[in-house]
């Protein structure tokens, strides 16, 4: 399944959008690289000073410094030696300086899992002073396809209207 890119309210030229999309991808690639090295400082630098990270466990970290510090503690203990796999499902642009990116991903040791079981929604912003894209917010959750299917079966009104997000997220 490929990703889709949707521009909302953007008046930029196509070349500018492609450059931004490449830069947005580069931020997420850098996050994976920092994670895979166990480098909390580098990971935290990818976030804005007031960023919010809602972890899979429900912990909320605020600011790139705190996110980096907490992840370094995790990389040195519970997440030691783990790798991060991320696939972009969609990129939605909201003007020239904001993007929401839906990803599928997972942490692992050894072989990369064939099925990535977590979803994350990233909000990236282009900082005016540096023109660099950074993560302003991320929320991660585990995808529960069986529970989702049961919900859809017994209460069809819970099925998302857009088949693009729900079919790509599974």
Coordinates of N, CA and C in Angstrom, one line a residue:
X1 N 0.8 -1.2 0.0 CA 0.0 0.0 0.0 C 0.9 1.2 0.0
X2 N 0.6 2.1 -0.9 CA 1.3 3.4 -0.9 C 0.7 4.4 0.0
X3 N 1.5 5.5 0.2 CA 0.9 6.6 1.0 C 0.2 7.5 0.1
X4 N -0.6 8.4 0.7 CA -1.2 9.4 -0.1 C -0.9 10.8 0.5
X5 N -0.8 11.8 -0.3 CA -0.5 13.1 0.1 C -1.6 14.0 -0.3
X6 N -2.2 14.7 0.7 CA -3.3 15.6 0.4 C -2.9 17.0 0.9
X7 N -3.1 18.0 0.0 CA -2.8 19.4 0.3 C -4.1 20.0 0.7
X8 N -4.2 20.7 1.8 CA -5.4 21.4 2.3 C -5.1 22.9 2.4
X9 N -5.6 23.7 1.6 CA -5.5 25.1 1.8 C -4.1 25.6 1.4
X10 N -3.3 24.9 0.7 CA -1.9 25.3 0.4 C -1.9 26.0 -1.0
X11 N -1.2 27.0 -1.1 CA -1.1 27.8 -2.3 C 0.4 27.7 -2.9
X12 N 1.2 26.8 -2.3 CA 2.6 26.7 -2.8 C 2.6 26.0 -4.1
X13 N 3.7 26.2 -4.9 CA 3.9 25.5 -6.1 C 4.2 24.1 -5.9
X14 N 4.0 23.3 -6.9 CA 4.3 21.8 -6.8 C 5.7 21.5 -6.3
X15 N 6.7 22.2 -6.9 CA 8.1 22.0 -6.5 C 8.3 22.3 -5.0
X16 N 7.6 23.3 -4.5 CA 7.8 23.6 -3.0 C 7.1 22.5 -2.2
X17 N 6.0 22.0 -2.6 CA 5.3 20.9 -1.9 C 6.2 19.7 -1.9
X18 N 6.8 19.4 -3.0 CA 7.7 18.2 -3.1 C 8.9 18.3 -2.2
X19 N 9.5 19.6 -2.1 CA 10.6 19.8 -1.3 C 10.2 19.7 0.2
X20 N 9.0 20.2 0.5 CA 8.5 20.1 1.9 C 8.2 18.6 2.3
X21 N 7.6 17.9 1.4 CA 7.3 16.5 1.6 C 8.6 15.7 1.9
X22 N 9.6 16.0 1.1 CA 11.0 15.4 1.3 C 11.5 15.7 2.7
X23 N 11.4 17.0 3.0 CA 11.9 17.5 4.3 C 11.1 16.8 5.5
X24 N 9.8 16.7 5.3 CA 9.0 16.0 6.4 C 9.4 14.6 6.5
X25 N 9.6 13.9 5.4 CA 10.0 12.5 5.5 C 11.4 12.4 6.2
X26 N 12.3 13.4 5.9 CA 13.6 13.4 6.5 C 13.6 13.5 8.0
X27 N 12.6 14.3 8.5 CA 12.5 14.4 10.0 C 12.1 13.0 10.6
X28 N 11.2 12.3 9.9 CA 10.8 11.0 10.5 C 11.9 10.0 10.3
X29 N 12.6 10.1 9.2 CA 13.8 9.2 9.0 C 14.8 9.4 10.0
X30 N 15.0 10.7 10.4 CA 16.0 11.1 11.4 C 15.6 10.5 12.8
X31 N 14.3 10.6 13.0 CA 13.7 10.0 14.3 C 14.0 8.5 14.4
X32 N 13.8 7.8 13.3 CA 14.1 6.4 13.2 C 15.6 6.1 13.5
X33 N 16.4 6.9 12.8 CA 17.9 6.7 12.9 C 18.3 7.0 14.4
X34 N 17.8 8.1 15.0 CA 18.2 8.4 16.4 C 17.7 7.2 17.3
X35 N 16.5 6.8 17.1 CA 16.0 5.7 17.9 C 16.9 4.4 17.8
X36 N 17.2 4.1 16.5 CA 18.0 2.9 16.3 C 19.4 3.0 16.8
X37 N 19.9 4.2 17.0 CA 21.2 4.4 17.7 C 21.1 4.5 19.2
X38 N 19.9 4.6 19.7 CA 19.7 4.8 21.1 C 20.1 6.2 21.6
X39 N 19.9 7.2 20.7 CA 20.4 8.5 21.0 C 19.2 9.5 21.3
X40 N 18.9 9.6 22.6 CA 17.8 10.4 23.1 C 18.0 11.9 22.8
X41 N 19.2 12.3 22.8 CA 19.5 13.8 22.6 C 19.1 14.1 21.1
X42 N 19.6 13.3 20.2 CA 19.2 13.5 18.8 C 17.7 13.4 18.5
X43 N 17.1 12.4 19.2 CA 15.7 12.2 19.0 C 14.9 13.4 19.5
X44 N 15.3 13.9 20.7 CA 14.6 15.1 21.3 C 14.8 16.4 20.4
X45 N 15.9 16.5 19.8 CA 16.2 17.7 18.9 C 15.2 17.8 17.8
X46 N 14.6 16.7 17.4 CA 13.6 16.7 16.3 C 12.3 17.3 16.6
X47 N 12.1 17.6 17.9 CA 10.8 18.1 18.5 C 11.0 19.6 18.8
X48 N 9.8 20.3 18.7 CA 9.8 21.7 19.1 C 10.0 21.8 20.6
X49 N 10.4 23.0 21.1 CA 10.6 23.2 22.5 C 9.3 23.0 23.3
X50 N 8.1 23.1 22.7 CA 6.9 22.9 23.4 C 6.1 21.7 22.9
X51 N 6.8 20.8 22.2 CA 6.1 19.6 21.6 C 5.5 18.8 22.7
X52 N 4.5 18.0 22.2 CA 3.8 17.0 23.1 C 4.0 15.6 22.5
X53 N 4.4 14.7 23.3 CA 4.6 13.3 22.9 C 3.7 12.4 23.9
X54 N 2.6 11.9 23.3 CA 1.8 11.0 24.1 C 2.2 9.6 23.7
X55 N 2.8 8.9 24.6 CA 3.4 7.6 24.3 C 2.3 6.5 24.2
X56 N 2.8 5.3 23.7 CA 1.9 4.2 23.6 C 1.3 3.8 25.0
X57 N 2.1 4.0 26.1 CA 1.6 3.7 27.4 C 0.7 4.8 28.0
X58 N 0.6 6.0 27.3 CA -0.2 7.0 27.8 C 0.5 8.1 28.5
X59 N 1.8 8.0 28.7 CA 2.6 9.0 29.3 C 2.7 10.2 28.4
X60 N 2.6 11.4 29.0 CA 2.7 12.7 28.2 C 4.0 13.4 28.6
X61 N 4.9 13.6 27.6 CA 6.1 14.3 27.7 C 5.9 15.7 27.0
X62 N 6.5 16.7 27.5 CA 6.4 18.1 26.9 C 7.7 18.7 26.6
X63 N 8.0 19.1 25.4 CA 9.2 19.7 25.0 C 10.2 18.8 24.5
X64 N 11.0 19.2 23.5 CA 12.0 18.3 23.0 C 13.1 17.9 24.0
X65 N 13.4 18.7 24.9 CA 14.4 18.4 25.9 C 13.9 17.2 26.8
X66 N 12.7 17.3 27.3 CA 12.1 16.3 28.1 C 11.9 15.0 27.3
X67 N 11.5 15.1 26.1 CA 11.2 14.0 25.2 C 12.5 13.2 25.0
X68 N 13.6 14.0 24.7 CA 14.9 13.4 24.5 C 15.4 12.7 25.8
X69 N 15.3 13.4 26.9 CA 15.8 12.9 28.2 C 15.1 11.6 28.6
X70 N 13.8 11.6 28.5 CA 13.0 10.4 28.8 C 13.3 9.3 27.9
X71 N 13.4 9.6 26.6 CA 13.7 8.5 25.7 C 15.2 7.9 25.9
X72 N 16.1 8.8 26.3 CA 17.4 8.3 26.6 C 17.3 7.3 27.8
X73 N 16.5 7.6 28.8 CA 16.3 6.7 29.9 C 15.7 5.4 29.4
X74 N 14.8 5.5 28.5 CA 14.1 4.3 27.9 C 15.1 3.5 27.1
X75 N 15.9 4.2 26.3 CA 16.9 3.5 25.4 C 18.0 2.8 26.3
X76 N 18.3 3.3 27.5 CA 19.2 2.7 28.4 C 18.7 1.6 29.2
X77 N 17.4 1.4 29.1 CA 16.7 0.3 29.9 C 15.7 -0.5 29.1
X78 N 14.5 -0.2 29.3 CA 13.4 -1.0 28.7 C 13.5 -1.1 27.2
X79 N 14.0 -0.1 26.5 CA 14.1 -0.1 25.0 C 15.5 -0.3 24.5
X80 N 16.4 -0.8 25.4 CA 17.8 -1.0 25.0 C 17.9 -2.0 23.8
X81 N 18.6 -1.6 22.8 CA 18.8 -2.4 21.7 C 17.6 -2.6 20.7
X82 N 16.5 -1.8 20.9 CA 15.4 -1.9 20.0 C 15.6 -1.1 18.8
X83 N 14.9 -1.4 17.7 CA 14.9 -0.7 16.5 C 13.4 -0.2 16.3
X84 N 13.3 0.8 15.5 CA 12.0 1.4 15.2 C 11.8 1.3 13.7
X85 N 10.6 0.7 13.3 CA 10.2 0.7 11.9 C 9.0 1.6 11.8
X86 N 9.1 2.4 10.7 CA 8.0 3.4 10.5 C 7.7 3.4 9.0
X87 N 6.4 3.3 8.7 CA 5.9 3.5 7.3 C 4.9 4.6 7.3
X88 N 5.1 5.6 6.4 CA 4.1 6.7 6.3 C 2.9 6.2 5.5
X89 N 1.7 6.4 6.1 CA 0.5 6.1 5.5 C -0.1 7.3 4.8
X90 N 0.0 8.5 5.4 CA -0.5 9.7 4.7 C 0.2 10.9 5.2
X91 N 0.3 11.9 4.4 CA 0.8 13.2 4.7 C -0.3 14.2 4.3
X92 N -0.8 15.0 5.3 CA -1.8 16.0 5.0 C -1.2 17.3 5.3
X93 N -1.2 18.2 4.4 CA -0.7 19.6 4.6 C -1.8 20.6 4.8
X94 N -1.6 21.4 5.8 CA -2.5 22.5 6.2 C -1.8 23.8 6.1
X95 N -1.7 24.3 4.9 CA -1.0 25.5 4.6 C 0.5 25.2 4.5
X96 N 1.3 26.3 4.4 CA 2.7 26.1 4.1 C 3.6 25.6 5.2
X97 N 3.1 25.7 6.4 CA 4.0 25.4 7.6 C 3.5 24.3 8.6
X98 N 2.4 23.6 8.2 CA 1.9 22.5 9.0 C 1.5 21.3 8.2
X99 N 1.9 20.1 8.8 CA 1.6 18.9 8.2 C 1.2 17.9 9.3
X100 N 0.2 17.0 9.0 CA -0.2 15.9 9.8 C 0.2 14.6 9.1
X101 N 1.0 13.8 9.8 CA 1.4 12.6 9.1 C 0.9 11.4 9.9
X102 N 0.3 10.5 9.3 CA -0.2 9.2 9.9 C 0.8 8.1 9.5
X103 N 1.3 7.4 10.5 CA 2.3 6.4 10.3 C 1.8 5.1 10.9
X104 N 2.4 4.0 10.4 CA 2.2 2.7 11.0 C 3.7 2.3 11.4
X105 N 3.8 1.8 12.6 CA 5.2 1.4 13.0 C 5.2 0.4 14.1
X106 N 6.4 0.1 14.6 CA 6.6 -0.8 15.7 C 8.0 -0.8 16.1
X107 N 8.3 -1.2 17.4 CA 9.6 -1.4 17.8 C 9.9 -2.9 17.8
X108 N 11.2 -3.2 17.6 CA 11.5 -4.6 17.5 C 13.0 -4.9 17.9
X109 N 13.3 -6.1 18.1 CA 14.7 -6.6 18.2 C 14.7 -7.7 17.2
X110 N 15.9 -7.9 16.6 CA 16.0 -9.0 15.6 C 15.4 -8.5 14.3
X111 N 14.7 -9.4 13.7 CA 14.1 -9.2 12.4 C 12.9 -8.2 12.4
X112 N 12.8 -7.3 11.5 CA 11.8 -6.3 11.4 C 10.4 -7.1 11.2
X113 N 9.4 -6.7 12.0 CA 8.1 -7.4 11.9 C 7.5 -7.2 10.5
X114 N 6.8 -8.2 10.0 CA 6.1 -8.0 8.7 C 4.9 -7.1 8.9
X115 N 4.3 -7.2 10.0 CA 3.1 -6.4 10.3 C 3.4 -5.4 11.4
X116 N 3.3 -4.1 11.1 CA 3.5 -3.1 12.0 C 2.2 -2.8 12.8
X117 N 2.2 -3.0 14.1 CA 1.0 -3.0 14.8 C 0.6 -1.7 15.6
X118 N 1.4 -0.6 15.4 CA 1.1 0.6 16.1 C 0.8 1.7 15.1
X119 N 0.0 2.6 15.4 CA -0.3 3.8 14.6 C 0.2 5.0 15.4
X120 N 0.6 6.0 14.6 CA 1.0 7.3 15.3 C 0.6 8.4 14.4
X121 N 0.2 9.5 15.0 CA -0.2 10.7 14.3 C 0.8 11.8 14.7
X122 N 1.5 12.3 13.7 CA 2.5 13.3 14.0 C 2.0 14.7 13.4
X123 N 2.2 15.7 14.2 CA 2.0 17.1 13.6 C 3.3 17.7 13.5
X124 N 3.7 18.1 12.3 CA 5.0 18.8 12.1 C 4.7 20.2 11.7
X125 N 5.6 21.1 12.1 CA 5.5 22.5 11.8 C 6.9 22.9 11.2
X126 N 6.8 23.9 10.3 CA 8.0 24.5 9.8 C 8.3 25.8 10.7
X127 N 9.4 25.8 11.4 CA 9.7 26.9 12.3 C 10.1 28.1 11.4
X128 N 9.5 29.2 11.7 CA 9.8 30.4 10.8 C 11.2 30.9 10.9
X129 N 11.8 30.8 12.0 CA 13.2 31.4 12.2 C 14.2 30.5 11.4
X130 N 14.0 29.2 11.4 CA 15.0 28.3 10.7 C 14.6 27.7 9.4
X131 N 13.2 27.8 9.2 CA 12.6 27.1 8.0 C 12.8 25.6 8.1
X132 N 13.1 25.1 9.3 CA 13.2 23.6 9.5 C 11.9 23.0 10.0
X133 N 11.6 21.8 9.5 CA 10.5 21.1 9.9 C 10.8 20.4 11.2
X134 N 9.9 20.4 12.2 CA 10.1 19.7 13.5 C 8.8 19.2 14.0
X135 N 8.9 18.2 14.8 CA 7.7 17.5 15.4 C 7.1 18.4 16.5
X136 N 5.8 18.8 16.4 CA 5.2 19.6 17.4 C 4.3 18.7 18.3
X137 N 3.9 17.5 17.8 CA 3.1 16.6 18.5 C 3.1 15.2 17.9
X138 N 3.0 14.2 18.8 CA 2.9 12.8 18.3 C 2.0 12.1 19.3
X139 N 1.2 11.3 18.8 CA 0.4 10.4 19.7 C 0.5 9.0 19.1
X140 N 0.8 8.0 19.9 CA 0.9 6.6 19.4 C -0.1 5.7 20.1
X141 N -0.6 4.7 19.3 CA -1.5 3.8 19.9 C -1.4 2.4 19.2
X142 N -1.8 1.4 19.8 CA -1.8 0.1 19.2 C -3.0 -0.1 18.4
X143 N -2.9 -0.6 17.2 CA -4.1 -0.9 16.4 C -4.6 -2.3 16.8
X144 N -5.9 -2.3 17.1 CA -6.5 -3.6 17.5 C -7.5 -4.0 16.5
X145 N -7.1 -4.7 15.4 CA -8.0 -5.0 14.3 C -9.2 -5.8 14.7
X146 N -9.0 -6.8 15.6 CA -10.2 -7.6 16.0 C -11.2 -6.8 16.7
X147 N -10.8 -6.0 17.6 CA -11.8 -5.1 18.3 C -12.4 -4.1 17.4
X148 N -11.7 -3.6 16.5 CA -12.2 -2.7 15.5 C -13.2 -3.4 14.6
X149 N -12.9 -4.6 14.1 CA -13.9 -5.3 13.3 C -15.2 -5.6 14.1
X150 N -15.0 -6.0 15.3 CA -16.2 -6.3 16.1 C -17.1 -5.0 16.3
X151 N -16.4 -3.9 16.6 CA -17.1 -2.6 16.7 C -17.9 -2.3 15.4
X152 N -17.2 -2.4 14.3 CA -17.8 -2.1 13.0 C -19.0 -3.1 12.7
X153 N -18.9 -4.3 13.1 CA -19.9 -5.3 12.8 C -21.2 -5.0 13.7
X154 N -20.9 -4.8 15.0 CA -22.1 -4.6 15.9 C -22.6 -3.2 16.0
X155 N -21.8 -2.2 15.5 CA -22.2 -0.8 15.5 C -21.6 -0.2 14.2
X156 N -22.3 -0.5 13.1 CA -21.7 0.0 11.8 C -21.4 1.5 11.7
X157 N -22.2 2.2 12.5 CA -22.0 3.7 12.5 C -20.6 4.1 13.0
X158 N -19.9 3.2 13.6 CA -18.5 3.5 14.1 C -17.5 3.4 13.1
X159 N -17.8 2.9 11.9 CA -16.8 2.7 10.8 C -16.5 4.1 10.2
X160 N -15.2 4.5 10.1 CA -14.9 5.8 9.5 C -15.5 5.9 8.1
X161 N -15.9 7.1 7.8 CA -16.4 7.4 6.4 C -15.3 7.2 5.4
X162 N -14.1 7.6 5.7 CA -13.0 7.5 4.8 C -12.4 6.1 4.8
X163 N -12.5 5.4 3.7 CA -11.9 4.1 3.7 C -10.4 4.1 3.5
X164 N -9.8 5.3 3.1 CA -8.4 5.4 2.9 C -7.6 5.2 4.2
X165 N -8.0 5.9 5.3 CA -7.3 5.8 6.5 C -7.5 4.4 7.2
X166 N -8.7 3.9 7.1 CA -9.0 2.7 7.9 C -8.4 1.5 7.1
X167 N -8.4 1.5 5.8 CA -7.9 0.3 5.1 C -6.3 0.3 5.1
X168 N -5.7 1.5 5.2 CA -4.3 1.6 5.2 C -3.7 1.4 6.6
X169 N -4.5 1.6 7.6 CA -4.1 1.4 9.0 C -4.0 0.0 9.4
X170 N -4.7 -0.9 8.7 CA -4.8 -2.3 9.2 C -3.6 -3.1 8.6

